[in-house]
Short mmCIF file of C-alpha atoms and ligand atoms in Angstrom, two decimals:
data_model
loop_
_atom_site.label_atom_id
_atom_site.label_comp_id
_atom_site.label_asym_id
_atom_site.label_seq_id
_atom_site.Cartn_x
_atom_site.Cartn_y
_atom_site.Cartn_z
CA UNK A 1 -16.52 -83.22 171.49
CA UNK A 2 -13.45 -81.18 172.05
CA UNK A 3 -9.69 -81.71 172.16
CA UNK A 4 -6.62 -79.87 173.01
CA UNK A 5 -3.32 -80.09 171.33
CA UNK A 6 0.14 -79.35 172.61
CA UNK A 7 3.68 -79.35 171.41
CA UNK A 8 6.49 -77.20 169.91
CA UNK A 9 7.71 -77.77 166.26
CA UNK A 10 11.11 -79.01 167.44
CA UNK A 11 10.06 -80.07 170.88
CA UNK A 12 9.98 -83.62 171.93
CA UNK A 13 6.52 -84.44 170.63
CA UNK A 14 2.87 -83.34 169.79
CA UNK A 15 0.07 -84.65 171.82
CA UNK A 16 -3.72 -84.21 171.81
CA UNK A 17 -6.39 -85.21 174.28
CA UNK A 18 -9.65 -85.95 172.77
CA UNK A 19 -12.97 -85.95 174.81
CA UNK A 20 -16.32 -87.08 173.62
CA UNK A 21 -15.79 -90.06 171.20
CA UNK A 22 -18.26 -92.68 171.81
CA UNK A 23 -17.20 -96.03 173.46
CA UNK A 24 -16.89 -99.02 171.34
CA UNK A 25 -15.60 -97.31 168.18
CA UNK A 26 -13.04 -99.52 166.31
CA UNK A 27 -10.08 -97.39 165.91
CA UNK A 28 -7.25 -98.40 163.67
CA UNK A 29 -3.88 -97.21 164.35
CA UNK A 30 -2.77 -97.84 160.86
CA UNK A 31 -5.47 -95.74 159.48
CA UNK A 32 -4.10 -92.81 161.54
CA UNK A 33 -0.69 -93.36 160.41
CA UNK A 34 -1.96 -93.54 156.89
CA UNK A 35 -3.38 -90.16 157.02
CA UNK A 36 -0.17 -88.74 158.74
CA UNK A 37 1.81 -90.04 155.65
CA UNK A 38 -0.59 -88.26 153.35
CA UNK A 39 -0.05 -85.02 155.02
CA UNK A 40 3.74 -85.47 154.65
CA UNK A 41 3.71 -85.54 150.95
CA UNK A 42 3.55 -82.81 148.48
CA UNK A 43 5.73 -81.08 146.00
CA UNK A 44 7.42 -78.06 147.44
CA UNK A 45 8.11 -79.13 150.93
CA UNK A 46 11.48 -78.45 152.61
CA UNK A 47 14.05 -80.62 154.41
CA UNK A 48 12.00 -81.23 157.48
CA UNK A 49 9.78 -84.00 155.95
CA UNK A 50 13.01 -86.21 155.21
CA UNK A 51 13.64 -86.28 158.76
CA UNK A 52 10.12 -86.91 160.17
CA UNK A 53 8.27 -90.13 159.58
CA UNK A 54 5.05 -89.33 161.66
CA UNK A 55 3.54 -92.33 163.56
CA UNK A 56 0.90 -92.05 166.25
CA UNK A 57 1.06 -93.70 169.84
CA UNK A 58 -2.00 -93.98 171.57
CA UNK A 59 -1.52 -93.36 175.43
CA UNK A 60 -5.01 -93.53 176.88
CA UNK A 61 -8.60 -94.21 176.13
CA UNK A 62 -8.27 -97.23 173.86
CA UNK A 63 -8.26 -101.05 174.77
CA UNK A 64 -8.13 -104.06 172.21
CA UNK A 65 -8.60 -101.49 169.48
CA UNK A 66 -11.93 -99.97 170.81
CA UNK A 67 -12.48 -96.48 172.57
CA UNK A 68 -13.56 -96.81 176.04
CA UNK A 69 -15.27 -93.46 176.11
CA UNK A 70 -12.69 -92.05 178.30
CA UNK A 71 -10.22 -89.34 177.13
CA UNK A 72 -8.20 -90.57 174.14
CA UNK A 73 -4.56 -89.26 174.14
CA UNK A 74 -2.60 -89.26 171.00
CA UNK A 75 1.21 -88.57 170.61
CA UNK A 76 3.49 -88.08 167.67
CA UNK A 77 7.26 -87.98 168.27
CA UNK A 78 9.21 -85.11 166.58
CA UNK A 79 12.37 -87.01 165.35
CA UNK A 80 14.06 -83.69 164.58
CA UNK A 81 13.97 -83.04 168.33
CA UNK A 82 17.28 -84.93 168.57
CA UNK A 83 18.76 -82.23 166.57
CA UNK A 84 17.32 -79.56 168.55
CA UNK A 85 17.78 -80.82 172.17
CA UNK A 86 19.93 -77.97 173.36
CA UNK A 87 17.86 -75.34 171.84
CA UNK A 88 14.53 -76.72 173.12
CA UNK A 89 15.43 -78.12 176.42
CA UNK A 90 12.62 -77.87 178.55
CA UNK A 91 14.79 -77.99 181.99
CA UNK A 92 17.95 -76.10 181.64
CA UNK A 93 17.87 -72.85 183.59
CA UNK A 94 20.22 -71.23 181.07
CA UNK A 95 19.01 -69.92 177.63
CA UNK A 96 20.94 -71.72 175.03
CA UNK A 97 22.79 -69.09 172.73
CA UNK A 98 24.74 -70.60 169.86
CA UNK A 99 28.04 -69.44 168.86
CA UNK A 100 27.28 -67.73 165.70
CA UNK A 101 27.49 -70.83 163.81
CA UNK A 102 23.82 -70.69 162.32
CA UNK A 103 20.55 -69.57 163.31
CA UNK A 104 19.62 -72.78 165.34
CA UNK A 105 20.88 -71.76 168.60
CA UNK A 106 20.90 -67.85 168.33
CA UNK A 107 18.18 -65.79 169.74
CA UNK A 108 15.79 -64.78 166.80
CA UNK A 109 15.09 -61.13 166.92
CA UNK A 110 14.00 -60.24 163.27
CA UNK A 111 10.28 -61.09 162.87
CA UNK A 112 9.15 -62.34 159.46
CA UNK A 113 6.42 -60.33 157.94
CA UNK A 114 3.13 -62.43 157.63
CA UNK A 115 4.22 -64.61 160.41
CA UNK A 116 3.02 -64.91 164.11
CA UNK A 117 6.52 -63.74 165.28
CA UNK A 118 6.17 -59.90 166.09
CA UNK A 119 2.67 -59.88 167.32
CA UNK A 120 3.39 -63.16 169.50
CA UNK A 121 6.53 -61.57 170.90
CA UNK A 122 4.85 -58.39 171.81
CA UNK A 123 1.85 -60.14 173.49
CA UNK A 124 3.79 -62.98 175.40
CA UNK A 125 6.74 -60.46 176.28
CA UNK A 126 9.38 -62.52 174.51
CA UNK A 127 12.84 -61.39 173.40
CA UNK A 128 13.49 -64.74 171.46
CA UNK A 129 10.92 -65.19 168.55
CA UNK A 130 11.54 -68.83 168.77
CA UNK A 131 9.29 -68.86 171.87
CA UNK A 132 6.34 -67.93 169.40
CA UNK A 133 7.26 -69.67 166.27
CA UNK A 134 7.78 -73.04 167.76
CA UNK A 135 4.12 -73.10 168.57
CA UNK A 136 2.89 -71.25 165.62
CA UNK A 137 4.39 -73.56 163.24
CA UNK A 138 2.23 -75.54 160.93
CA UNK A 139 3.93 -78.73 162.50
CA UNK A 140 1.01 -78.73 164.69
CA UNK A 141 -1.21 -79.94 161.80
CA UNK A 142 0.33 -83.44 162.09
CA UNK A 143 -1.59 -83.93 165.33
CA UNK A 144 -4.73 -82.33 164.08
CA UNK A 145 -4.60 -84.85 161.29
CA UNK A 146 -4.34 -87.71 163.75
CA UNK A 147 -7.24 -86.29 165.73
CA UNK A 148 -9.22 -85.86 162.32
CA UNK A 149 -8.42 -89.53 161.58
CA UNK A 150 -10.20 -90.68 164.63
CA UNK A 151 -13.29 -88.49 163.61
CA UNK A 152 -13.17 -89.88 160.03
CA UNK A 153 -13.14 -93.52 161.46
CA UNK A 154 -16.32 -92.77 163.30
CA UNK A 155 -18.06 -90.94 160.37
CA UNK A 156 -17.10 -93.93 158.07
CA UNK A 157 -19.47 -96.11 160.15
CA UNK A 158 -22.37 -93.60 158.98
CA UNK A 159 -20.75 -93.69 155.37
CA UNK A 160 -19.66 -90.15 155.67
CA UNK A 161 -16.49 -89.56 153.68
CA UNK A 162 -14.08 -86.56 153.34
CA UNK A 163 -12.05 -85.75 150.13
CA UNK A 164 -10.01 -82.88 149.02
CA UNK A 165 -7.98 -81.78 145.91
CA UNK A 166 -5.91 -78.70 145.14
CA UNK A 167 -7.50 -76.23 142.51
CA UNK A 168 -4.96 -73.38 142.45
CA UNK A 169 -1.30 -73.08 143.33
CA UNK A 170 -0.11 -69.50 142.75
CA UNK A 171 -1.43 -68.18 139.44
CA UNK A 172 -2.19 -71.69 138.07
CA UNK A 173 -5.78 -72.88 138.13
CA UNK A 174 -6.96 -76.47 137.57
CA UNK A 175 -9.89 -77.24 135.58
CA UNK A 176 -11.02 -80.79 136.27
CA UNK A 177 -13.56 -82.26 134.35
CA UNK A 178 -17.11 -82.82 135.97
CA UNK A 179 -15.74 -85.78 138.24
CA UNK A 180 -17.13 -87.54 141.33
CA UNK A 181 -15.62 -86.63 144.84
CA UNK A 182 -14.06 -90.27 144.82
CA UNK A 183 -12.48 -89.73 141.28
CA UNK A 184 -11.16 -86.24 142.19
CA UNK A 185 -9.64 -87.83 145.18
CA UNK A 186 -8.09 -90.86 143.35
CA UNK A 187 -6.43 -88.51 140.91
CA UNK A 188 -5.29 -86.08 143.65
CA UNK A 189 -3.60 -89.00 145.59
CA UNK A 190 -1.56 -89.72 142.56
CA UNK A 191 -0.40 -86.10 142.04
CA UNK A 192 2.38 -84.51 143.73
CA UNK A 193 0.59 -81.35 144.09
CA UNK A 194 -2.90 -83.12 144.87
CA UNK A 195 -4.33 -81.72 141.65
CA UNK A 196 -6.85 -83.83 139.66
CA UNK A 197 -6.14 -81.76 136.41
CA UNK A 198 -2.67 -83.14 134.89
CA UNK A 199 -2.10 -80.03 132.77
CA UNK A 200 -2.39 -77.85 135.61
CA UNK A 201 -0.36 -80.16 137.66
CA UNK A 202 2.63 -79.68 135.31
CA UNK A 203 2.29 -75.66 135.44
CA UNK A 204 1.94 -75.80 139.19
CA UNK A 205 5.14 -77.82 139.55
CA UNK A 206 7.01 -75.42 137.29
CA UNK A 207 5.72 -72.44 139.02
CA UNK A 208 6.91 -73.85 142.38
CA UNK A 209 10.35 -74.52 141.11
CA UNK A 210 10.45 -70.95 139.50
CA UNK A 211 9.29 -69.25 142.72
CA UNK A 212 11.71 -71.50 144.93
CA UNK A 213 14.69 -70.59 142.71
CA UNK A 214 13.99 -66.92 143.52
CA UNK A 215 13.76 -67.41 147.24
CA UNK A 216 9.92 -66.90 147.23
CA UNK A 217 6.94 -69.07 148.33
CA UNK A 218 3.43 -69.75 146.98
CA UNK A 219 0.03 -70.15 148.39
CA UNK A 220 -3.09 -71.69 146.62
CA UNK A 221 -6.61 -72.85 147.04
CA UNK A 222 -7.82 -76.38 148.00
CA UNK A 223 -11.46 -77.86 148.10
CA UNK A 224 -12.72 -80.13 150.43
CA UNK A 225 -15.71 -82.37 149.79
CA UNK A 226 -17.88 -84.23 152.39
CA UNK A 227 -20.28 -86.93 151.00
CA UNK A 228 -22.86 -88.91 152.94
CA UNK A 229 -23.98 -86.13 155.44
CA UNK A 230 -27.64 -86.46 156.21
CA UNK A 231 -29.82 -83.34 156.28
CA UNK A 232 -30.33 -81.71 159.50
CA UNK A 233 -26.77 -81.33 160.95
CA UNK A 234 -26.06 -77.95 162.46
CA UNK A 235 -29.00 -75.45 163.19
CA UNK A 236 -30.41 -72.14 162.18
CA UNK A 237 -31.64 -71.28 165.64
CA UNK A 238 -28.36 -69.82 166.99
CA UNK A 239 -25.04 -68.25 165.54
CA UNK A 240 -22.78 -70.59 167.04
CA UNK A 241 -24.76 -73.76 165.96
CA UNK A 242 -24.59 -72.82 162.25
CA UNK A 243 -22.72 -75.69 160.44
CA UNK A 244 -21.16 -73.20 157.68
CA UNK A 245 -20.01 -70.92 160.59
CA UNK A 246 -18.58 -73.72 162.60
CA UNK A 247 -16.58 -75.20 159.46
CA UNK A 248 -15.37 -71.84 158.36
CA UNK A 249 -14.19 -70.96 161.79
CA UNK A 250 -12.41 -74.13 162.18
CA UNK A 251 -10.84 -74.05 158.89
CA UNK A 252 -9.80 -70.47 159.32
CA UNK A 253 -7.80 -71.67 162.30
CA UNK A 254 -5.55 -73.75 160.13
CA UNK A 255 -2.04 -72.12 159.70
CA UNK A 256 -1.77 -69.79 156.74
CA UNK A 257 -5.59 -69.91 155.70
CA UNK A 258 -6.91 -66.38 154.79
CA UNK A 259 -10.33 -67.38 153.17
CA UNK A 260 -12.96 -70.02 153.29
CA UNK A 261 -15.92 -70.21 151.07
CA UNK A 262 -18.82 -72.60 150.89
CA UNK A 263 -20.34 -73.82 147.68
CA UNK A 264 -20.41 -70.82 145.20
CA UNK A 265 -19.02 -68.44 147.91
CA UNK A 266 -17.77 -65.24 146.88
CA UNK A 267 -19.28 -65.87 143.39
CA UNK A 268 -22.78 -65.65 144.62
CA UNK A 269 -22.34 -61.90 145.28
CA UNK A 270 -22.23 -61.26 141.49
CA UNK A 271 -24.73 -63.82 140.36
CA UNK A 272 -28.74 -63.47 140.15
CA UNK A 273 -30.71 -65.47 142.64
CA UNK A 274 -31.90 -67.73 139.77
CA UNK A 275 -28.40 -68.82 138.93
CA UNK A 276 -27.31 -69.34 142.54
CA UNK A 277 -30.09 -71.22 144.37
CA UNK A 278 -30.67 -75.08 143.94
CA UNK A 279 -34.02 -76.09 142.93
CA UNK A 280 -35.73 -78.79 144.94
CA UNK A 281 -37.01 -82.18 143.42
CA UNK A 282 -38.40 -85.32 145.23
CA UNK A 283 -37.15 -88.92 144.44
CA UNK A 284 -40.21 -90.95 145.50
CA UNK A 285 -38.55 -94.33 145.01
CA UNK A 286 -35.77 -93.36 147.63
CA UNK A 287 -38.08 -91.03 149.64
CA UNK A 288 -35.51 -88.12 149.37
CA UNK A 289 -35.51 -84.69 148.45
CA UNK A 290 -32.65 -83.68 146.07
CA UNK A 291 -31.18 -80.84 143.93
CA UNK A 292 -29.62 -80.99 140.48
CA UNK A 293 -27.02 -78.30 141.40
CA UNK A 294 -25.15 -77.60 144.44
CA UNK A 295 -24.31 -73.72 144.68
CA UNK A 296 -25.20 -73.92 148.44
CA UNK A 297 -22.46 -76.33 148.94
CA UNK A 298 -24.62 -78.74 151.02
CA UNK A 299 -25.62 -76.20 153.55
CA UNK A 300 -28.76 -74.03 153.75
CA UNK A 301 -29.68 -71.68 156.83
CA UNK A 302 -26.72 -73.29 158.78
CA UNK A 303 -28.06 -76.78 158.28
CA UNK A 304 -26.89 -79.66 156.25
CA UNK A 305 -29.27 -80.17 153.28
CA UNK A 306 -28.19 -83.84 152.37
CA UNK A 307 -26.01 -82.82 149.34
CA UNK A 308 -22.18 -83.00 149.23
CA UNK A 309 -20.55 -80.31 151.38
CA UNK A 310 -18.09 -78.34 149.34
CA UNK A 311 -15.65 -75.80 151.04
CA UNK A 312 -12.86 -74.00 149.33
CA UNK A 313 -9.88 -72.72 151.55
CA UNK A 314 -7.31 -70.10 150.38
CA UNK A 315 -3.76 -70.50 151.72
CA UNK A 316 -1.45 -67.48 151.69
CA UNK A 317 2.35 -68.04 150.77
CA UNK A 318 4.39 -69.13 153.67
CA UNK A 319 6.00 -66.07 155.22
CA UNK A 320 9.56 -67.60 155.63
CA UNK A 321 11.30 -66.33 152.40
CA UNK A 322 14.84 -67.22 151.39
CA UNK A 323 15.11 -63.99 149.65
CA UNK A 324 13.65 -61.94 152.89
CA UNK A 325 11.46 -58.94 153.08
CA UNK A 326 12.30 -56.04 155.09
CA UNK A 327 11.65 -56.11 158.86
CA UNK A 328 13.09 -54.55 162.12
CA UNK A 329 15.55 -56.00 164.60
CA UNK A 330 13.53 -55.92 167.91
CA UNK A 331 16.99 -55.41 169.78
CA UNK A 332 18.36 -52.48 168.02
CA UNK A 333 15.08 -51.35 166.19
CA UNK A 334 17.20 -50.93 163.02
CA UNK A 335 15.75 -51.81 159.65
CA UNK A 336 17.04 -55.23 158.53
CA UNK A 337 16.05 -58.14 156.46
CA UNK A 338 13.76 -60.75 158.13
CA UNK A 339 15.04 -63.97 159.69
CA UNK A 340 15.29 -67.04 157.42
CA UNK A 341 14.35 -70.33 158.95
CA UNK A 342 14.34 -73.61 156.99
CA UNK A 343 10.94 -73.82 155.46
CA UNK A 344 8.76 -75.12 152.59
CA UNK A 345 8.14 -73.20 149.25
CA UNK A 346 4.64 -74.37 149.14
CA UNK A 347 2.73 -76.54 151.44
CA UNK A 348 -0.70 -76.31 149.73
CA UNK A 349 -1.02 -80.02 149.24
CA UNK A 350 -0.31 -80.79 152.79
CA UNK A 351 -2.87 -78.20 154.00
CA UNK A 352 -5.45 -79.73 151.78
CA UNK A 353 -4.89 -82.99 153.87
CA UNK A 354 -4.91 -81.08 157.03
CA UNK A 355 -8.15 -79.34 155.95
CA UNK A 356 -9.87 -82.66 155.24
CA UNK A 357 -9.00 -83.58 158.97
CA UNK A 358 -10.45 -80.41 160.29
CA UNK A 359 -13.76 -80.67 158.23
CA UNK A 360 -14.00 -84.33 159.48
CA UNK A 361 -13.67 -83.13 163.15
CA UNK A 362 -16.40 -80.60 162.85
CA UNK A 363 -18.71 -82.88 161.06
CA UNK A 364 -18.18 -85.65 163.65
CA UNK A 365 -18.91 -82.83 166.41
CA UNK A 366 -22.34 -82.08 165.01
CA UNK A 367 -23.07 -85.79 164.46
CA UNK A 368 -22.39 -86.45 168.11
CA UNK A 369 -24.68 -83.42 168.83
CA UNK A 370 -27.38 -84.71 166.96
CA UNK A 371 -27.25 -88.37 167.51
CA UNK A 372 -25.71 -88.43 170.88
CA UNK A 373 -25.31 -91.55 172.99
CA UNK A 374 -22.55 -92.69 174.97
CA UNK A 375 -21.74 -95.85 172.89
CA UNK A 376 -21.55 -96.35 169.18
CA UNK A 377 -24.40 -98.85 169.42
CA UNK A 378 -26.65 -96.06 171.03
CA UNK A 379 -25.44 -93.62 168.30
CA UNK A 380 -26.11 -96.08 165.54
CA UNK A 381 -29.66 -96.67 166.83
CA UNK A 382 -30.42 -93.01 166.93
CA UNK A 383 -29.16 -92.19 163.58
CA UNK A 384 -31.19 -95.02 161.92
CA UNK A 385 -34.44 -93.80 163.92
CA UNK A 386 -33.76 -90.41 162.49
CA UNK A 387 -33.33 -91.41 158.76
CA UNK A 388 -36.55 -93.48 159.16
CA UNK A 389 -38.31 -90.49 160.51
CA UNK A 390 -37.27 -87.97 157.85
CA UNK A 391 -38.00 -90.45 155.20
CA UNK A 392 -41.60 -90.13 156.03
CA UNK A 393 -41.52 -86.26 155.67
C1 LIG B 1 7.21 -74.87 159.51
C2 LIG B 1 8.53 -74.96 159.07
C3 LIG B 1 9.15 -76.27 158.63
C4 LIG B 1 7.95 -77.13 157.98
C5 LIG B 1 7.08 -77.28 159.12
C6 LIG B 1 6.29 -75.96 159.25
O1 LIG B 1 9.58 -76.96 159.60
P1 LIG B 1 11.24 -76.45 159.90
O2 LIG B 1 11.37 -75.35 160.72
O3 LIG B 1 11.59 -77.71 161.14
O4 LIG B 1 12.02 -76.68 158.80
O5 LIG B 1 8.56 -78.24 157.60
O6 LIG B 1 6.06 -78.12 158.97
C7 LIG B 1 6.47 -79.27 159.55
C8 LIG B 1 7.33 -79.59 160.27
C9 LIG B 1 5.19 -80.32 159.25
O7 LIG B 1 5.33 -81.29 159.81
O8 LIG B 1 4.49 -79.95 158.58
C10 LIG B 1 6.54 -73.50 159.97
O9 LIG B 1 7.28 -72.57 160.25
O10 LIG B 1 5.24 -73.48 159.86
#
């Protein structure tokens, strides 16, 4: 499977063309909209989310609620485009330059440290940083969440579910009790910062308020849990078929993600082997191998091992600071403060929902590779045959 997304943050819309979903998959548009609404939440977001109310349109590949096996095109309108029409006009031969009344129409020449602004402007030969930042913006995650929702709807047929919760914001760490993925998700859904630990939640909100008042921003860590994945997805035979490598690569592509770890991740480096590796047992009544611990995070040798897949992602603080850092004006080469765009003080809860979508897509890809078929019917048959075969092993 593959997809391309397109769209600028303040352009008319975001779109994606998805190839490779099987035919006869029931796709519920409201389930996509539900995921889009989840992504828009989160304490610490700026003014933009009051303007947008993301809703998906399906432009191709679906008839009477079922996929056709042809390319599926999704679209989300940017409501804010109405306010940016002159600045983002696709056709006008004249570059719009505002009259000094605000940043919206002016050419942006002061790159923000930590943002794609400078590297993108050099690479694409741009004098207006807007020509870079519009596409680099995390607004693009809206369409990725819509794409991920199609993957989730396919995975649900095979009882695979994807959950997430926030475990750190700034210096505040959550310490949730031993909870099931379902319970973690239930608590996270009720929390403005997607945190399952109510004490940490209060401290996180206070930290966001403090940092925002100082014109600064905050990052954090979220955890993704994927349940119901059978053993045998991904492969040890080639570097680019390893499931951990694929998940990590895909999640690193999410805006502002600087680190991804699977299972115990970085902690494995300082622990002894006997504390890291999960001992193997056999459950005769269910014909299943299992482990009592999950340091591997559900993946061994690049292959799913049947345990819950557990991934943590570290998000850096958003680079747009209302108290700006030092930068250089690309026109004059003089040292100046970086530009300020409207932005979010903390978007870790939203990134956590986008991370779920990205993980769902990658798992759906390996599902399609393993179980193949052109229709859902064929894929379901192949899946059951495989489960029967491994139950005899
Ligand atoms: C973003 C800047 C803000 C965010 C945006 C990502 O948008 P704006 O510049 O319009 O205020 O709100 O996120 C979204 C629009 C979104 O839907 O998540 C950025 O520069 O990355």
